[in-house]
Coordinates of C-alpha atoms in Angstrom, one line a residue:
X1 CA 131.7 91.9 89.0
X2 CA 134.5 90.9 86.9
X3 CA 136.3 94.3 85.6
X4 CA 135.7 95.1 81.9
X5 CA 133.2 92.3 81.3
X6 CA 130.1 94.8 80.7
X7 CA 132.3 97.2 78.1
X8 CA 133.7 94.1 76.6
X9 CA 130.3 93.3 74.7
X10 CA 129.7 92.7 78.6
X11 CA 132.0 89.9 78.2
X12 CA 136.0 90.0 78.7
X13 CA 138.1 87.8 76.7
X14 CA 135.7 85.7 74.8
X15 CA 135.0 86.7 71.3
X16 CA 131.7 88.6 70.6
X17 CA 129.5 88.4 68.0
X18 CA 129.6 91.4 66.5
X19 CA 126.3 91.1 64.3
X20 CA 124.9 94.7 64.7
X21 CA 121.3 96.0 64.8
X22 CA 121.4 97.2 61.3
X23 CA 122.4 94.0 59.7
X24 CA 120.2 92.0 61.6
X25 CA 117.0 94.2 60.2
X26 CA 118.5 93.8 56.5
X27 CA 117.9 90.3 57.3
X28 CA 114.3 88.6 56.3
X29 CA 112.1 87.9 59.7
X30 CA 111.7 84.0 61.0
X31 CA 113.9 81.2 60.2
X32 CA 115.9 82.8 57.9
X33 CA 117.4 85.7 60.8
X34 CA 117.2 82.7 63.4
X35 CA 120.2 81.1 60.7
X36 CA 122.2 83.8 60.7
X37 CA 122.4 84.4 64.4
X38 CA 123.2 80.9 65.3
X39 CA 126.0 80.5 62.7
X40 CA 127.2 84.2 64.3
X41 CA 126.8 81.8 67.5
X42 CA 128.4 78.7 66.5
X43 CA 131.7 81.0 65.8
X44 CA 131.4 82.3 69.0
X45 CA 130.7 79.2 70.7
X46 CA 133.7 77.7 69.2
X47 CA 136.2 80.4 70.8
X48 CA 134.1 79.6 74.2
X49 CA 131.6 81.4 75.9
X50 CA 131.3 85.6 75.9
X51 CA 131.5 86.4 79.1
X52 CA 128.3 88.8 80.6
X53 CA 127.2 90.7 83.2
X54 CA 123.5 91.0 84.1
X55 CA 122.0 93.2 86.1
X56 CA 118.9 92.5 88.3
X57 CA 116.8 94.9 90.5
X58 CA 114.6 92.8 92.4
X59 CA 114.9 89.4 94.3
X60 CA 111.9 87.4 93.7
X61 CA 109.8 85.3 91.6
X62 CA 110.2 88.0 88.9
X63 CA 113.6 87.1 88.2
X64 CA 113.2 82.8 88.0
X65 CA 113.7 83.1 84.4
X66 CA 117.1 84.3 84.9
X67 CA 117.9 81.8 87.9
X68 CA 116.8 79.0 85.7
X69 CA 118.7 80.2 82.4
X70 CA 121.8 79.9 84.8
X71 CA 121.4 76.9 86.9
X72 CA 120.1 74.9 83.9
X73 CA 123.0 76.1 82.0
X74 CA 120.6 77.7 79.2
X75 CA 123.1 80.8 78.8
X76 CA 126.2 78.6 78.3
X77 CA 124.0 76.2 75.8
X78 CA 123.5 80.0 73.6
X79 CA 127.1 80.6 73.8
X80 CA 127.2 83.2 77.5
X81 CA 128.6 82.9 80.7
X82 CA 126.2 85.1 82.6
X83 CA 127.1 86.5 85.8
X84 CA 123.8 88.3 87.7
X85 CA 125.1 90.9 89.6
X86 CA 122.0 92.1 92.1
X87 CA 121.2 95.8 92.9
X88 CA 118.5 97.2 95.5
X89 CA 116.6 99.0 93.7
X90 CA 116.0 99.8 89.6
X91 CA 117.4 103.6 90.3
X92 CA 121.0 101.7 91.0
X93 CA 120.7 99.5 88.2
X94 CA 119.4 101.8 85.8
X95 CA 122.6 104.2 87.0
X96 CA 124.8 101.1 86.4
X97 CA 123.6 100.6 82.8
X98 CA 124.0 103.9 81.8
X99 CA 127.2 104.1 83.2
X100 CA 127.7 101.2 81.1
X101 CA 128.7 98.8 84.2
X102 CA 125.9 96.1 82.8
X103 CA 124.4 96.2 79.5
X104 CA 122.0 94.0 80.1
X105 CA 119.1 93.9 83.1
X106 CA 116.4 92.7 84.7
X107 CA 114.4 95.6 86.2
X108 CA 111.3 97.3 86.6
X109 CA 109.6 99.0 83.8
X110 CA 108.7 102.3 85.4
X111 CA 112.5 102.5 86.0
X112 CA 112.9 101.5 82.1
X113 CA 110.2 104.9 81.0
X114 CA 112.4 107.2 83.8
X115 CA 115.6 106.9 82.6
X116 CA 114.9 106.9 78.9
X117 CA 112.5 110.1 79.0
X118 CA 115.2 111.5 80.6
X119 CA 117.9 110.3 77.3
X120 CA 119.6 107.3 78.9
X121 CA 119.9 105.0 76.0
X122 CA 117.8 102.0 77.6
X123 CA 115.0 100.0 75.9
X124 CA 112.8 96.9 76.6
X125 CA 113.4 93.9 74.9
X126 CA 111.0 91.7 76.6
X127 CA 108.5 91.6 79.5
X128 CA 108.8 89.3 81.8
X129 CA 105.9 90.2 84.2
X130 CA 102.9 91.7 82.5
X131 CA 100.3 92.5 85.6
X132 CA 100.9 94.0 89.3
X133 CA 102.3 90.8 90.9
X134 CA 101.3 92.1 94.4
X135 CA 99.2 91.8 97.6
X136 CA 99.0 95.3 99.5
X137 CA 99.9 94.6 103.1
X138 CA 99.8 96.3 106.0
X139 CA 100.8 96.5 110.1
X140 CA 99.0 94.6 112.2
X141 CA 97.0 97.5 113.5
X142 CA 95.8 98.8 110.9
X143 CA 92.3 97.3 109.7
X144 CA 90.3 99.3 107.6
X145 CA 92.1 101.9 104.5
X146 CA 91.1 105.0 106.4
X147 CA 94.2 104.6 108.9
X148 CA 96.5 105.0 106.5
X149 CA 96.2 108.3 106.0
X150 CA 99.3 110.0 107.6
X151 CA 101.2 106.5 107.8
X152 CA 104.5 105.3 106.7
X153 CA 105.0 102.8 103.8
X154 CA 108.0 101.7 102.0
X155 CA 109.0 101.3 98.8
X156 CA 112.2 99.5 96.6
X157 CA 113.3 103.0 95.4
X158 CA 111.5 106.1 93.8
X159 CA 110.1 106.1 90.4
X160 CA 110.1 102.0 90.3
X161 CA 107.4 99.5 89.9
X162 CA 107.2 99.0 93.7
X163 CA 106.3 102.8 94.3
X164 CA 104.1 102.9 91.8
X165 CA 102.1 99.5 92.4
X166 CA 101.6 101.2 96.1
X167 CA 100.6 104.4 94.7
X168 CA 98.1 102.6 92.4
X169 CA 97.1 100.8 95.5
X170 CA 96.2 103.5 98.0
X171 CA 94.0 105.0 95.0
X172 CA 91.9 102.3 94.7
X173 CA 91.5 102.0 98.2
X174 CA 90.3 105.8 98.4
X175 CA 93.2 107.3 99.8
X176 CA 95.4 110.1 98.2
X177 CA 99.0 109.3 98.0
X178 CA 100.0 112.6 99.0
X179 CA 98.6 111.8 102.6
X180 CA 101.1 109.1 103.4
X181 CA 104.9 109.1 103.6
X182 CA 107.1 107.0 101.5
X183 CA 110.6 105.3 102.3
X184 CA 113.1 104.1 100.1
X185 CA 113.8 101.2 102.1
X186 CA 115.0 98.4 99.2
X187 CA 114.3 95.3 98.2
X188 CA 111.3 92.8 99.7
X189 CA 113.4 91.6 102.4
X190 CA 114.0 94.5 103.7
X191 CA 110.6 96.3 103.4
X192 CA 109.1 93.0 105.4
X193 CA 111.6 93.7 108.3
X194 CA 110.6 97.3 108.2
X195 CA 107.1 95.8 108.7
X196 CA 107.8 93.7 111.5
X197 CA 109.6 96.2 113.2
X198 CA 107.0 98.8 112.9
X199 CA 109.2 101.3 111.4
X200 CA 106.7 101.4 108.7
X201 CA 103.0 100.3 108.3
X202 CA 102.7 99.1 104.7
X203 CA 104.7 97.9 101.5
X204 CA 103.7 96.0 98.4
X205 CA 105.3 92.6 98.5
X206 CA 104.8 89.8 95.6
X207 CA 103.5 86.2 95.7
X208 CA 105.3 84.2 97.8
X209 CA 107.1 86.5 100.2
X210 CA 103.3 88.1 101.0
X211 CA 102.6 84.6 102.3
X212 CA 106.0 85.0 104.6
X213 CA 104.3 88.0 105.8
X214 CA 100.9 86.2 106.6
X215 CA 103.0 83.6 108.1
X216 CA 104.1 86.5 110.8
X217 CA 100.2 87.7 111.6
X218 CA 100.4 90.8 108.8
X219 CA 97.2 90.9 106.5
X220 CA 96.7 92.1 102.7
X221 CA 94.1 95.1 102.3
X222 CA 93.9 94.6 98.5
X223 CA 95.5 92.1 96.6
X224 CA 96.7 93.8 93.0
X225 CA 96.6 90.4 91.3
X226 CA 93.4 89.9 91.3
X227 CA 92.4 93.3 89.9
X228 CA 92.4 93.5 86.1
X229 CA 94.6 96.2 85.1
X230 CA 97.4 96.0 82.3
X231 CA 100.8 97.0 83.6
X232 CA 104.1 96.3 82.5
X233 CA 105.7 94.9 86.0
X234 CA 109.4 94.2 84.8
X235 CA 111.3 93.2 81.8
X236 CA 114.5 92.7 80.8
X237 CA 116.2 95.8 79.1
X238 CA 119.9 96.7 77.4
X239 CA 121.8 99.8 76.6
X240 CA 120.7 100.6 72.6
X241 CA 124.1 102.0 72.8
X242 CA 125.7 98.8 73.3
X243 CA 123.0 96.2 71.4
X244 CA 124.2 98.5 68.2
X245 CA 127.2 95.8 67.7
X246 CA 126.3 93.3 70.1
X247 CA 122.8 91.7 68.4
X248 CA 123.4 88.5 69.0
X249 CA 124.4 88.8 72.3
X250 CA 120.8 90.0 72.9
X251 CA 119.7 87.0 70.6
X252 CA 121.0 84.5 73.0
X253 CA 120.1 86.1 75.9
X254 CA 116.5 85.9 75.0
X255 CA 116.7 82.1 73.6
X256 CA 118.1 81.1 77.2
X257 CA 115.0 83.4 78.8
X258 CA 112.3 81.7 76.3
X259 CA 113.9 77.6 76.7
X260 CA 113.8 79.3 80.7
X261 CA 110.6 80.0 80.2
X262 CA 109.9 76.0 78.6
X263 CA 111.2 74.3 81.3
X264 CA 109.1 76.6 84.0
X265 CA 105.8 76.1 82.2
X266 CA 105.8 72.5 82.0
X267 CA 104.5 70.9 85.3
X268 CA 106.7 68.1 84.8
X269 CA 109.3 70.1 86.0
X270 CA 107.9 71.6 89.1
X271 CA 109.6 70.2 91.7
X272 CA 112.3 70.5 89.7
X273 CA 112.1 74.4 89.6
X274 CA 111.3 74.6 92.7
X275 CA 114.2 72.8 93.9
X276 CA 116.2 75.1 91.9
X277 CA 114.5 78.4 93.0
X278 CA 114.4 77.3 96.9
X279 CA 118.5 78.3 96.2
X280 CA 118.3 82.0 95.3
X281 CA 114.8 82.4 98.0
X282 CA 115.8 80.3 100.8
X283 CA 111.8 81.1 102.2
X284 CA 109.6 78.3 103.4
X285 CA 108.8 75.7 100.9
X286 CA 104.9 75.7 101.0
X287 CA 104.8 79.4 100.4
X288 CA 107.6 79.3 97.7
X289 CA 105.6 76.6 96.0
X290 CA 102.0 78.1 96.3
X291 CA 103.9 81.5 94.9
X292 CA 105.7 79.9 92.3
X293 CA 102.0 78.0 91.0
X294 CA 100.5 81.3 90.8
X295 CA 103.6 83.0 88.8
X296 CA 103.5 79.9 86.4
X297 CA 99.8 79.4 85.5
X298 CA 99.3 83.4 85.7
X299 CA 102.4 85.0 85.0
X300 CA 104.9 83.7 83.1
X301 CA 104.8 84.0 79.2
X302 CA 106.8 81.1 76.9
X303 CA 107.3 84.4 74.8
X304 CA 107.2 87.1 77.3
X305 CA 106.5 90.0 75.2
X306 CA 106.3 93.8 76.0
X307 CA 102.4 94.8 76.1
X308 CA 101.8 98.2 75.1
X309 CA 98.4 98.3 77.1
X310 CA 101.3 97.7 80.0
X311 CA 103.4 100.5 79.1
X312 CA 100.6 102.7 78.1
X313 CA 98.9 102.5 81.5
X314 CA 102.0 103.6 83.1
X315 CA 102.6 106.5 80.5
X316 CA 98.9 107.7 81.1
X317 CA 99.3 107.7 84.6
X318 CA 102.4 109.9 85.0
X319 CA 100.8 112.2 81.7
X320 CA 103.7 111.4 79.5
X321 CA 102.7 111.8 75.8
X322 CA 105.5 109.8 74.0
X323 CA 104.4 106.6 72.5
X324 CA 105.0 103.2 74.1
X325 CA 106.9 102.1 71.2
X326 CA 109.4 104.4 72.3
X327 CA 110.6 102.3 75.6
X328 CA 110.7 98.7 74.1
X329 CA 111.4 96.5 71.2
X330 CA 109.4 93.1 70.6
X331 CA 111.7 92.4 67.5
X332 CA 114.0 90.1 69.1
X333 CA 111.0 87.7 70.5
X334 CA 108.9 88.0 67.3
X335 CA 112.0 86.7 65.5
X336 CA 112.2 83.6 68.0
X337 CA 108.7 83.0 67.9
X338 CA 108.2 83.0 64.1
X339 CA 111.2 80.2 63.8
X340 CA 108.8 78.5 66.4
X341 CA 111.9 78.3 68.5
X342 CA 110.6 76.9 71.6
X343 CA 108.7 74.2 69.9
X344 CA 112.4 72.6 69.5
X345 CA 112.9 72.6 73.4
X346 CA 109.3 72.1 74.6
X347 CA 110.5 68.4 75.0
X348 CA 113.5 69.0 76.6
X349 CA 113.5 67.5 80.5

């Protein structure tokens, strides 16, 4: 991480825009605020790009927005040089955005609801993953739910999406999630060697690496995906703190997400993507592609709003009575999609 980039409008040197929230809501909705944040860009982009830092808690097919926005240069196009720093686990990043280390991440949203109903200053800006993206799987001898009862499973970090997709899990398969034990054990990659090593005897693991872990003889007991449940997997959130006087910063952010999201959605750019993904998960590239197929026609939004049934379903499971609108803000999408921004880029290669 480059020192000072995050506190620097997460950006060093370069200039930043310093359009802040409460000008940009004195400004009419649609074209009109989509003007005034790309003039506040071209004078940005003139002094060269604002350096950023950007968290992300999770490494898989989640985060291809992001890996897109950088490799396809999207972030540089909207005026940012964006530097993804990765964390194992949302509890690190969350602690690095409050700390103020990254202002700006990609992480789950249970870790989003935990730290700001406990007063850190984070928020939801949009939603990249809107169901459970996950296959339950478990050891090799275990064939029926019953034998998990006193078992081992492991999970990214406590109070993420990981932990609670497998607590969601073992309910729906009849068994109380007091009667297991839960490790921390980190990201994906790491929960799968767990697995193979039989240091634990189930984990939650998304599309494509659950195929790596069919590949090795393990088996799903219930795959999440199919079920249909609202839940608000992961998003991308800031520091309010730091979006006060930094607006636009957001702003382009989100346009290099959305013309992202464009490039992903349109099958002429499969192999493309894939070619581009296969960088950041080096796993084999039949079950990256059959992952990737089932993120893009299932997953991935153009616009990939916050849904409150999402948030809701997460807040009525832990009994939390604030209201969803309390842990994100669709403002910044609405504003892109009412300039129908990504009918400019839908035909961009």
């Amino acid at each position: 991480m480059r020192p000072g980039n995050a506190h620097a409008a997460g950006g060093g040197s370069g200039v930043s825009p310093r359009l802040s929230r409460r000008q940009l809501l004195t400004i009419p909705a649609g074209a009109a605020l989509a003007e005034v944040l790309a003039k506040t860009r071209a004078s940005v982009q003139a002094q060269g790009p604002t350096r950023l830092d950007a968290g992300m808690s999770f490494f898989n097919l989640d985060g291809v927005s992001a890996w897109i926005a950088q490799d396809k240069r999207f972030f540089e196009k909207y005026g940012l040089s964006v530097t993804i720093v990765n964390f194992q686990g949302g509890a690190k990043a969350v602690a690095a955005m409050a700390a103020g280390d990254v202002p700006i991440a990609l992480l789950g949203a249970a870790d989003i609801i935990n730290a700001r109903s406990r007063g850190v200053p984070l928020q939801a800006v949009a939603g990249l993953i809107n169901k459970f993206p996950f296959d339950f799987v478990v050891g090799k001898n275990i064939t029926t739910p019953a034998q998990l009862r006193g078992a081992k499973g492991a999970i990214s970090s406590f109070g993420g999406s990981s932990e609670f997709a497998t607590r969601f899990a073992l309910t729906k398969l009849g068994i109380n999630p007091q009667d297991v034990t839960l490790l921390q054990v980190g990201d994906e990659g790491s929960r799968l060697a767990a697995l193979s090593t039989g240091q634990i005897d189930f984990t939650v693991l998304t599309a494509g690496m659950d195929l790596v872990a069919f590949d090795m003889g393990f088996k799903p007991l219930l795959r999440l995906y199919t079920l249909d449940q609202p839940f608000q997997q992961t998003v991308i959130a800031i520091n309010t703190a730091w979006a006060k006087t930094h607006s636009a910063i957001v702003d382009s952010f989100l346009r290099a997400t959305v013309a992202a999201n464009v490039f992903i959605k349109n099958p002429l750019n499969t192999a493309a993507a894939l070619a581009l993904i296969h960088t950041h998960l080096p796993i084999k590239e039949a079950n990256l592609k059959q992952g990737f197929l089932l993120y893009r026609d299932q997953f991935y939004s153009v616009y990939p709003f916050v849904t409150v049934p999402g948030i809701e379903f997460i807040l009525r499971t832990r009994k939390m009575e604030q209201p969803a609108t309390d842990f994100y803000d669709n403002s910044y999408l609405q504003a892109l999609q009412d300039a129908n921004f990504a009918a400019t880029l839908a035909k961009s290669p």
